GROMACS .gro file of C-alpha atoms in nm:
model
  388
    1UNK     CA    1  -1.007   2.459  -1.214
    2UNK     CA    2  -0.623   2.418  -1.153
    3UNK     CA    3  -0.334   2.260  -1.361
    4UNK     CA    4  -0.016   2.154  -1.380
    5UNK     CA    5   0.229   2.272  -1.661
    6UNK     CA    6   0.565   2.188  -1.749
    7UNK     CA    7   0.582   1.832  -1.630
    8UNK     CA    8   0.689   1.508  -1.725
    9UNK     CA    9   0.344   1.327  -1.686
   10UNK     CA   10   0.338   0.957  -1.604
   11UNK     CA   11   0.004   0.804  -1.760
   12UNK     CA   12  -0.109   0.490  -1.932
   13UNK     CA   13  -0.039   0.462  -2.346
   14UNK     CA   14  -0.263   0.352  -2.610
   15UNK     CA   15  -0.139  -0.005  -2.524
   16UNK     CA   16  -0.225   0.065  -2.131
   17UNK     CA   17   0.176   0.037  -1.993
   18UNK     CA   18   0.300   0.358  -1.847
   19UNK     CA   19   0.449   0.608  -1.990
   20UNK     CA   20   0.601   0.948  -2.015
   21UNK     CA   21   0.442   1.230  -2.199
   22UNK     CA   22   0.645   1.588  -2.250
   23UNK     CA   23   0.433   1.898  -2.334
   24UNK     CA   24   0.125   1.766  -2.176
   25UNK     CA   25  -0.109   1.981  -1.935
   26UNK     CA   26  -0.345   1.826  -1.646
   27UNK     CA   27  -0.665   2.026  -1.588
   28UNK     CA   28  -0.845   1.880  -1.288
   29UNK     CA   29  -1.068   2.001  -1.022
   30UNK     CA   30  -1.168   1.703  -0.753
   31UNK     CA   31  -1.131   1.493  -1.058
   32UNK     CA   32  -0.867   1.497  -1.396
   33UNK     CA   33  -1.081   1.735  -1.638
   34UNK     CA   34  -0.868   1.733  -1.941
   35UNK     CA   35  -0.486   1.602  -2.064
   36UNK     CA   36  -0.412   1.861  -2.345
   37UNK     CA   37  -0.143   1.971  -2.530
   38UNK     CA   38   0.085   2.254  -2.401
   39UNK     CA   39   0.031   2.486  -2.700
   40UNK     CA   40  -0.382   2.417  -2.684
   41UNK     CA   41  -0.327   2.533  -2.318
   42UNK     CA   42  -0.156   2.824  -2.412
   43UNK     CA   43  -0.456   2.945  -2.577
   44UNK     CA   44  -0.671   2.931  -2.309
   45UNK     CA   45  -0.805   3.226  -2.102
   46UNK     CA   46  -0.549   3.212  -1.765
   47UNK     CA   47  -0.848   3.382  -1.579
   48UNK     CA   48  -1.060   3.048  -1.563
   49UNK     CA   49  -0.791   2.867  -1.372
   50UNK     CA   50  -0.777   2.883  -0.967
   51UNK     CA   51  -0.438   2.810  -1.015
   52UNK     CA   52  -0.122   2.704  -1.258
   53UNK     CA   53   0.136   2.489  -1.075
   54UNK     CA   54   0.467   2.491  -1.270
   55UNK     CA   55   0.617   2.109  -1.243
   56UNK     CA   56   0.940   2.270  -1.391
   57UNK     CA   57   1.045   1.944  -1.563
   58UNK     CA   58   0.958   1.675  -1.256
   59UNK     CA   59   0.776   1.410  -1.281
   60UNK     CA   60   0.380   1.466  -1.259
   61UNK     CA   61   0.233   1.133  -1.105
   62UNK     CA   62  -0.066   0.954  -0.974
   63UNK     CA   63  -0.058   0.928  -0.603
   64UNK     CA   64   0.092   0.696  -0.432
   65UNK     CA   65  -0.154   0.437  -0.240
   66UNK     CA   66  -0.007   0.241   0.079
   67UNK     CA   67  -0.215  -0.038   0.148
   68UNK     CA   68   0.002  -0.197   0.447
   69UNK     CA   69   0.114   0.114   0.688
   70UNK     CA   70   0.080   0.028   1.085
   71UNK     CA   71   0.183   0.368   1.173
   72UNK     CA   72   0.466   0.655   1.146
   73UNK     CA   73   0.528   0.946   1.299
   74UNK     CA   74   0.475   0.848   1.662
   75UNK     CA   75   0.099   0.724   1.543
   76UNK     CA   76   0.012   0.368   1.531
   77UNK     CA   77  -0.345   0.264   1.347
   78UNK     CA   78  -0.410   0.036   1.692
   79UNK     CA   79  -0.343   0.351   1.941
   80UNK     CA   80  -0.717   0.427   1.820
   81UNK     CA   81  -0.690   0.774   1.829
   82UNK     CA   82  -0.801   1.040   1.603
   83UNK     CA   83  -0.543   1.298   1.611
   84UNK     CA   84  -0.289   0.996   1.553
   85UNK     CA   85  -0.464   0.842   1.214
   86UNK     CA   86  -0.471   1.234   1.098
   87UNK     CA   87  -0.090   1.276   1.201
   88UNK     CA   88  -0.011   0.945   0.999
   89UNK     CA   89  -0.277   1.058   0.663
   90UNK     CA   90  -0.067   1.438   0.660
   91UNK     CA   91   0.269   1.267   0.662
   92UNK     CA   92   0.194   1.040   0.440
   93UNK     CA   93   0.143   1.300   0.217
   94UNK     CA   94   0.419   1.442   0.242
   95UNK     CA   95   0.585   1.107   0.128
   96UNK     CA   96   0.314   1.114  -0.229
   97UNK     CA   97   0.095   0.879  -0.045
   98UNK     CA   98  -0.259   0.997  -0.134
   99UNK     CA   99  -0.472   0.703  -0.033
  100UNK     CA  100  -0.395   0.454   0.287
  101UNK     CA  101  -0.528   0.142   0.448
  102UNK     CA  102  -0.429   0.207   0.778
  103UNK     CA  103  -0.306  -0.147   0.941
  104UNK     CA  104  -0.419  -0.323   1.246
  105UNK     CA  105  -0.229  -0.617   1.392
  106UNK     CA  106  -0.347  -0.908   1.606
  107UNK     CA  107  -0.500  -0.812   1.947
  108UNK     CA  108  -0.792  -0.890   2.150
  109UNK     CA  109  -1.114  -0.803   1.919
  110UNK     CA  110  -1.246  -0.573   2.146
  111UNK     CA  111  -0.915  -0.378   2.049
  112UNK     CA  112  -0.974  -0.466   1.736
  113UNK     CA  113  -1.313  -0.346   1.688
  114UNK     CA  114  -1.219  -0.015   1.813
  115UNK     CA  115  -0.986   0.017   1.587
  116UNK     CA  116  -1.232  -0.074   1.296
  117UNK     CA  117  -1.504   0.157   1.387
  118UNK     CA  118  -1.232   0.455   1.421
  119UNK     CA  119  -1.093   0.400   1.110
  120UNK     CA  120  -1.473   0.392   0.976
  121UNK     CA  121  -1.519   0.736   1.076
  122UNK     CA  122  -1.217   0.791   0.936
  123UNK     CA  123  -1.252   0.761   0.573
  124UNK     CA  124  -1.460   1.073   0.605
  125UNK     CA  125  -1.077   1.342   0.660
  126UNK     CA  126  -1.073   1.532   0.461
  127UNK     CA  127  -0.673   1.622   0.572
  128UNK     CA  128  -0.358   1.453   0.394
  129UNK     CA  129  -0.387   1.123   0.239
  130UNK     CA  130  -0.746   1.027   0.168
  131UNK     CA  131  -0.802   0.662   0.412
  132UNK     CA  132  -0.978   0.382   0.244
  133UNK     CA  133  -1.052   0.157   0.482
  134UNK     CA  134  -0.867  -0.122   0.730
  135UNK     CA  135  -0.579  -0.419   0.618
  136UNK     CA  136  -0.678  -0.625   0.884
  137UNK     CA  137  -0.366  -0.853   0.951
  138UNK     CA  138  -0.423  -1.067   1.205
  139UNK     CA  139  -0.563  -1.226   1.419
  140UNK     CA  140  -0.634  -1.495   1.227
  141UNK     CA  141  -0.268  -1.648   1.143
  142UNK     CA  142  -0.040  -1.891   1.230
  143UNK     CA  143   0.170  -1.879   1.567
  144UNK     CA  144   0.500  -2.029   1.365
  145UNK     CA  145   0.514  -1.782   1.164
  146UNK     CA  146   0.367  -1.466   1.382
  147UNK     CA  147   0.655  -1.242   1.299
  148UNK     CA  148   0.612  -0.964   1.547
  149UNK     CA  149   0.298  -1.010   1.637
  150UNK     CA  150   0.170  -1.173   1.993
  151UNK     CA  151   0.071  -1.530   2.001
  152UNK     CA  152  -0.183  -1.477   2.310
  153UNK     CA  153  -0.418  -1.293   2.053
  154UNK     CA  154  -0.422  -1.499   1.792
  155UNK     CA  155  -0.706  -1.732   1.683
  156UNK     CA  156  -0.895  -1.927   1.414
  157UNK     CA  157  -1.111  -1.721   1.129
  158UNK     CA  158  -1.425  -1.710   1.218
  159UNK     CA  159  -1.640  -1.484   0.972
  160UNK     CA  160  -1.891  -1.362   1.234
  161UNK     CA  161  -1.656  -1.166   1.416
  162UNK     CA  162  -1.617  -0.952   1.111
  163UNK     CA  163  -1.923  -0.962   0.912
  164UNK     CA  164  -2.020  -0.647   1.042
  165UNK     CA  165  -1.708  -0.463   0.937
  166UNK     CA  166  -1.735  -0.556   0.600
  167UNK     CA  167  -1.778  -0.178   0.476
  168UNK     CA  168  -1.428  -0.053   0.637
  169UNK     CA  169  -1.236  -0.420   0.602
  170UNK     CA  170  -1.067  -0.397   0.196
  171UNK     CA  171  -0.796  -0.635   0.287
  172UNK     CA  172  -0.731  -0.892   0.514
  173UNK     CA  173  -0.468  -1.139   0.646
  174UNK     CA  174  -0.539  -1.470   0.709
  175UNK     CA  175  -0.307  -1.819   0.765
  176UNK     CA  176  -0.498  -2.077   0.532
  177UNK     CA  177  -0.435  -2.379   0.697
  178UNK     CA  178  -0.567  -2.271   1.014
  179UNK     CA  179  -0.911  -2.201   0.835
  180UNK     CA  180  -1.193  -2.435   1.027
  181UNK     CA  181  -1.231  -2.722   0.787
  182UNK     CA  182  -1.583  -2.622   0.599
  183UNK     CA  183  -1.588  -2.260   0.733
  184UNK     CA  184  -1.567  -2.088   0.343
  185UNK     CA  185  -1.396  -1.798   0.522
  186UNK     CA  186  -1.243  -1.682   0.256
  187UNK     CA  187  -1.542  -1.709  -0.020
  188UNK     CA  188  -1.742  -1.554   0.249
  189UNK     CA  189  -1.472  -1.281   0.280
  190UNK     CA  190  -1.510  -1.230  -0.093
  191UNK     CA  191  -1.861  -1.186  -0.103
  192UNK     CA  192  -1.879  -0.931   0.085
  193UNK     CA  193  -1.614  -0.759  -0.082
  194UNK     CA  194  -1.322  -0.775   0.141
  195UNK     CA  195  -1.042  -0.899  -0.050
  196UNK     CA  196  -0.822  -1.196   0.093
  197UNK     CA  197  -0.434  -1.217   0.176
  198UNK     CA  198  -0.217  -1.469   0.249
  199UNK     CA  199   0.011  -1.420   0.520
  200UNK     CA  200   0.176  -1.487   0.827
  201UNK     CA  201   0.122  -1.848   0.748
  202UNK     CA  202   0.260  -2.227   0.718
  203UNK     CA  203   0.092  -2.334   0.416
  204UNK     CA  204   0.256  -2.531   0.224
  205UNK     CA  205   0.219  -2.472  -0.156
  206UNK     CA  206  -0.072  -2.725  -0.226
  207UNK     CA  207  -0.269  -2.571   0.056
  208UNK     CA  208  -0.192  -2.199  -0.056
  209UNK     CA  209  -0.248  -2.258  -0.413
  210UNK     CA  210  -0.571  -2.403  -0.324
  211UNK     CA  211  -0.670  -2.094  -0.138
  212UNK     CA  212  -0.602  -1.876  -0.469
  213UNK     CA  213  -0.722  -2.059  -0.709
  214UNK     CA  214  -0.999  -2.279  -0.541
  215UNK     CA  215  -1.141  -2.053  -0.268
  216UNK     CA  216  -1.071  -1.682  -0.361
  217UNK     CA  217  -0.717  -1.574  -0.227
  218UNK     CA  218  -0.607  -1.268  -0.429
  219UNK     CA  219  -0.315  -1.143  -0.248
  220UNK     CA  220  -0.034  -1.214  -0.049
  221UNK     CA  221   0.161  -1.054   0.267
  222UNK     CA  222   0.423  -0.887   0.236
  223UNK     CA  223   0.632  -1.165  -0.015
  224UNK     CA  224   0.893  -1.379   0.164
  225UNK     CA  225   0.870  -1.204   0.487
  226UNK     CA  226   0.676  -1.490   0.804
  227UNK     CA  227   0.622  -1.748   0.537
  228UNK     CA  228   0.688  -2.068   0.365
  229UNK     CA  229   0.963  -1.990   0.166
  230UNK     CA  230   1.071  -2.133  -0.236
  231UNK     CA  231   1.230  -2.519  -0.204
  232UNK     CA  232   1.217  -2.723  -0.537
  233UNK     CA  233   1.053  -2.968  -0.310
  234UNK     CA  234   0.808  -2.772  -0.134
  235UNK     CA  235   0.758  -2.482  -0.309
  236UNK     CA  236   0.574  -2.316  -0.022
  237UNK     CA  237   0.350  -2.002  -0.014
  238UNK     CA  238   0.627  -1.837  -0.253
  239UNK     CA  239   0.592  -2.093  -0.470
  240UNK     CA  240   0.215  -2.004  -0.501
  241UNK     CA  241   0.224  -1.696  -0.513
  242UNK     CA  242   0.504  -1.739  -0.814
  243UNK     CA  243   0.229  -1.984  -0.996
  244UNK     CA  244  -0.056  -1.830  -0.945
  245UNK     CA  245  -0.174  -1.430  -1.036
  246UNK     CA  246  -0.179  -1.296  -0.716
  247UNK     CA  247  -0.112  -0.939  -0.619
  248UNK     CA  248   0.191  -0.937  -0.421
  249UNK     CA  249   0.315  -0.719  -0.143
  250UNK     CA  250   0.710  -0.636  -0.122
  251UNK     CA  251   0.869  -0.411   0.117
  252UNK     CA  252   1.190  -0.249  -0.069
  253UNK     CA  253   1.384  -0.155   0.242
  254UNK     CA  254   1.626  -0.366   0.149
  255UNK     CA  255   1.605  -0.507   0.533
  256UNK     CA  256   1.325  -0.744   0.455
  257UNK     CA  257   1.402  -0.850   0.115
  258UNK     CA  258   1.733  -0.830  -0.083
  259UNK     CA  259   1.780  -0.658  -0.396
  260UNK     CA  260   1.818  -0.972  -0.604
  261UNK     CA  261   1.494  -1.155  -0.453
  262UNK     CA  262   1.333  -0.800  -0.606
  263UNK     CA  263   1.459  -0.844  -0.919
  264UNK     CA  264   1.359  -1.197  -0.894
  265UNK     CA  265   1.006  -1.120  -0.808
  266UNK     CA  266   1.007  -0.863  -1.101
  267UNK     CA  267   1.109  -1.129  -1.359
  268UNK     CA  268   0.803  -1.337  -1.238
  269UNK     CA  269   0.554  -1.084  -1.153
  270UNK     CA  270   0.643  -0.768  -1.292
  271UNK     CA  271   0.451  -0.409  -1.211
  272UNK     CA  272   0.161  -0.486  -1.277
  273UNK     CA  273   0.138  -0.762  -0.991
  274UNK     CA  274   0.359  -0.619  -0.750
  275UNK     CA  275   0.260  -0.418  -0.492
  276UNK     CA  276   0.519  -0.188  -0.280
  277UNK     CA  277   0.425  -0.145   0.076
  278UNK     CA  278   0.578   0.041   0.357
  279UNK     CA  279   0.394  -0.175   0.647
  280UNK     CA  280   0.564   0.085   0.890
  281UNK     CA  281   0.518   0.144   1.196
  282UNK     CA  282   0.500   0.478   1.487
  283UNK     CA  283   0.920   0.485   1.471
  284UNK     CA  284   0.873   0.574   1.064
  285UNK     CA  285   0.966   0.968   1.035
  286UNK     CA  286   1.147   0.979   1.386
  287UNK     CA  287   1.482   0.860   1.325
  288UNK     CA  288   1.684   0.602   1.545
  289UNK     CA  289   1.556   0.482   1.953
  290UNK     CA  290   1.329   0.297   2.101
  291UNK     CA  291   1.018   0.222   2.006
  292UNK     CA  292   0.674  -0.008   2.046
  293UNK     CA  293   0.489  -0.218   1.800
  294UNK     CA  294   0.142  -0.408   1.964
  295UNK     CA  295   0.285  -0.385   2.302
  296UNK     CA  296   0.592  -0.459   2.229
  297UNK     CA  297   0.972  -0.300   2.250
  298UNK     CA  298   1.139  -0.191   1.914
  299UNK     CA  299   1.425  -0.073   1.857
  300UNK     CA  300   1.554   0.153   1.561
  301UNK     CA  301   1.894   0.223   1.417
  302UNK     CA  302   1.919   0.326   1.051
  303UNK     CA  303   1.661   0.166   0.844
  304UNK     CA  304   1.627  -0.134   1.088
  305UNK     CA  305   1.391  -0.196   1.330
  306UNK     CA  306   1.403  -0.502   1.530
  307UNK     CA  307   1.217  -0.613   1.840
  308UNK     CA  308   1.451  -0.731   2.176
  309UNK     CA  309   1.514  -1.077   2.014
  310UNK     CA  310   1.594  -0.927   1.642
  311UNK     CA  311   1.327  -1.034   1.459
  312UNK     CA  312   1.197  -0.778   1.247
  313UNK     CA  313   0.931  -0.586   1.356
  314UNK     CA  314   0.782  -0.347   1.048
  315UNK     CA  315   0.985  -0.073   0.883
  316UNK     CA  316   1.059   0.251   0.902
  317UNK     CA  317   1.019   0.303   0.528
  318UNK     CA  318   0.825   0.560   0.307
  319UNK     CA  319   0.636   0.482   0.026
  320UNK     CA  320   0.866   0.790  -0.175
  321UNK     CA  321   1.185   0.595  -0.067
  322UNK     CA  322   1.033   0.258  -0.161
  323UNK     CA  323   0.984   0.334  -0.552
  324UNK     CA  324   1.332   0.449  -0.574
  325UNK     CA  325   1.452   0.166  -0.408
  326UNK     CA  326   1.277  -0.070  -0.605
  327UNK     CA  327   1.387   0.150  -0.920
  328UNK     CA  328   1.748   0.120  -0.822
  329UNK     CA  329   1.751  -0.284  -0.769
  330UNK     CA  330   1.578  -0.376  -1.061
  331UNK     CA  331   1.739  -0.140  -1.298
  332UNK     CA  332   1.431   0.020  -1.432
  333UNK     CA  333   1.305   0.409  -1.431
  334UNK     CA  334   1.141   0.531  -1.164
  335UNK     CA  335   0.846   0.659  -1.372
  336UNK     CA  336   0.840   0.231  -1.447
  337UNK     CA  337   0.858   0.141  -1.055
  338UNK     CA  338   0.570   0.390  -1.004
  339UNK     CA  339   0.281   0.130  -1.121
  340UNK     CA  340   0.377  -0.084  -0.811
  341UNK     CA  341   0.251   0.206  -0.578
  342UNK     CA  342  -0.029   0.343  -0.802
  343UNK     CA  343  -0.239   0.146  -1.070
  344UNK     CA  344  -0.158  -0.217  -0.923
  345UNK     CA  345  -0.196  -0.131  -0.534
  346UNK     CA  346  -0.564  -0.018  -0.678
  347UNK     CA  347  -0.648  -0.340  -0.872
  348UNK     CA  348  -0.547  -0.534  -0.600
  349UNK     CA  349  -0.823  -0.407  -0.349
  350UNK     CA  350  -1.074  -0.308  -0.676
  351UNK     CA  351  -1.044   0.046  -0.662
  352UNK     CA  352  -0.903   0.123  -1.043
  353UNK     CA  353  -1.165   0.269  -1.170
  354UNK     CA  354  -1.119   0.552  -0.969
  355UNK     CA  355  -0.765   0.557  -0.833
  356UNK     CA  356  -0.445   0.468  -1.000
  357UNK     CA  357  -0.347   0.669  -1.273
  358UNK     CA  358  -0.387   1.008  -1.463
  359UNK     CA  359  -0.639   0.929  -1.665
  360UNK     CA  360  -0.967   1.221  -1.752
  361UNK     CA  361  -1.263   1.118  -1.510
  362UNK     CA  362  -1.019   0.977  -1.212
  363UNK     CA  363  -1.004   1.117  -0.892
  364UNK     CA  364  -0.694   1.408  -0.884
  365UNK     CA  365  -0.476   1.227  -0.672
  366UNK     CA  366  -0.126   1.373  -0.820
  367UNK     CA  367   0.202   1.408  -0.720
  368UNK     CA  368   0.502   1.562  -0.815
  369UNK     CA  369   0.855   1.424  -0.804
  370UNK     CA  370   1.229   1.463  -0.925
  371UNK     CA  371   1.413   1.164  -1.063
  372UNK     CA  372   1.541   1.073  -0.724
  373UNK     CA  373   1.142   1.060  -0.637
  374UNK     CA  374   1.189   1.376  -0.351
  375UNK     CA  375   0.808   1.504  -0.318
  376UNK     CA  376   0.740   1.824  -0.386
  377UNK     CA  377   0.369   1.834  -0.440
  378UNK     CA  378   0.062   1.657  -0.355
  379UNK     CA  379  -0.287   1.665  -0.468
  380UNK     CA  380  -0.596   1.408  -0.301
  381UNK     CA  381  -0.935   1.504  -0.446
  382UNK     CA  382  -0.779   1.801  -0.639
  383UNK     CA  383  -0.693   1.938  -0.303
  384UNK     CA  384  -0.315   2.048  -0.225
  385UNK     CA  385  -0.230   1.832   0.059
  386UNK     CA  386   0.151   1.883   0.049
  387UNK     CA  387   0.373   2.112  -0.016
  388UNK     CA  388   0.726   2.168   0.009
   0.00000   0.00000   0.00000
């Protein structure tokens, strides 16, 4: 057994909403064993644990999950190499990231595939952040709205060319009014547990709402970002995703969306339907240059990276600097802004019962943080991953 003492611990109340508990003590092995009192733990024999981690008044938290990361560190999910998903799962960790969805884009499907069955082997590392699975995004979008992603590849859903890949595929992108009329794509997608997205898309908002409520749609794309955007005469995909209950992704660079369209999306949606993101790519952890993002030239300077015509092409953000970004702009504590990287990212791909929060009989995924979220610690499975 280990623990962690001397924390501020971040965990659901009686009433479910996080909150902070002083004097509390996490006993966990793979899984959280016990939340106890510190006096109780006082009076228990120091000779059963493996080891007591002093949090030395930081925050103790559950891991951070990143559903939407393309790469970092000079690793990109769609290189298809081992030693470059293991680079990206340790430095994640280092960032509190403890579970991933490593993120294709749109390329040939033989690319594709080998992408999917590499990240299916994958989910067996047992190094850094645990990986869940794929967020397939692309290549079933719309060319208008392709963002930085290469119009030669795209094409129309077709749920054959997936089917197989239903056990590594938790999330995936898809334009809806590009679905074949009759194809049930996205019901089809739900059945066999892959949960649904809307992005990169040109929906307007009768034919997103549609999708959500009508068809299955759970989640949307990165919010605002290669989209129909909010008119009060065509409401667009924001508009749906406004009206409707779906999980939405935001990336709190402060590039891709401004601080007041985050607090904005906070009134509406709050924590427990917004999901941070990174959806970074190889430059993320390298600093300014030159980069590449599905073939093509990127370039980075400060938290910016564009490709040679300036449209945005990913981040360079961490899921660490993303809470306290978020924190900042919508004037709430970070311990608050930490359900948008923890218990929702989980609901949204149906992985709560498990992941998420501190809670006894959850996996151990912990981390440990001072108020300006700076990682210090990080547990996946019980096992240190990170530290500093």
């Amino acid at each position: 057994m280990k623990a962690i003492v001397n924390g501020k611990l971040i965990t659901p109340g009686p009433n479910g909403d996080f909150r902070v508990e002083q004097d509390k003590v996490v006993i966990f092995e793979d899984r959280i064993l016990e939340i106890i009192n510190k006096a109780e733990f006082d009076t228990r024999d120091r000779g059963s644990f493996e080891e007591v981690y002093y949090a030395q008044g930081q925050y103790v938290s559950p891991g951070f999950i990143n559903l939407h990361i393309h790469g970092c560190v000079g690793s990109d999910t769609m290189d298809c190499r081992e030693m470059g998903l293991r680079r990206m799962a340790v430095f994640q960790a280092s960032t509190g990231v403890t579970s991933m969805l490593p993120t294709t884009m749109t390329y040939d499907m033989p690319k594709v595939y080998e992408a999917l069955n590499l990240v299916r082997q994958a989910v067996s590392y047992r190094e850094g952040a645990r990986i869940l699975g794929v967020n397939m995004e692309g290549p079933f979008i719309s060319e208008s709205h392709k963002g930085a992603q290469k119009a030669s590849h795209i094409r129309k859903a077709d749920f054959d060319l997936i089917k197989e890949y239903s056990d590594v595929i938790k999330l995936i992108t898809i334009a809806p009014e590009e679905l074949p009329a009759g194809s049930g794509f996205i019901s089809k997608c739900r059945a066999a547990g892959i949960r649904v997205s809307l992005g990169h898309t040109s929906a307007d908002y009768d034919c997103a709402i549609n999708a959500i409520n009508n068809q299955g749609a759970t989640h949307i794309t990165h919010l605002f970002n290669a989209m129909t955007g909010l008119h009060h005469r065509n409401p667009g995909v924001v508009g749906a995703a406004f009206d409707s209950d779906a999980f939405c992704e935001l990336i709190t660079d402060n590039i891709h969306v401004a601080p007041g369209a985050q607090r904005i999306v906070h009134r509406v949606k709050g924590t427990e339907r917004t999901v941070l993101i990174t959806d970074s790519m190889r430059a993320c952890g390298l600093g300014d240059g030159e980069s590449e993002l599905g073939g093509q030239k990127v370039f980075v300077k400060g938290q910016r990276a564009v490709l040679e015509d300036g449209t945005i092409a990913g981040s360079v953000l961490t899921m660490d600097k993303a809470i306290y970004n978020y924190a900042q702009n919508i004037h709430i504590p970070v311990w608050q802004a930490v359900e948008c990287a923890t218990r929702t990212p989980a609901r949204a791909i149906g992985m709560e019962k498990d992941l998420g929060s501190i809670e006894v009989g959850k996996m151990a995924d912990i981390t440990v943080f001072d108020e300006n979220v700076h990682i210090t610690i990080t547990f996946c499975a019980g096992k240190e991953i990170f530290l500093e």
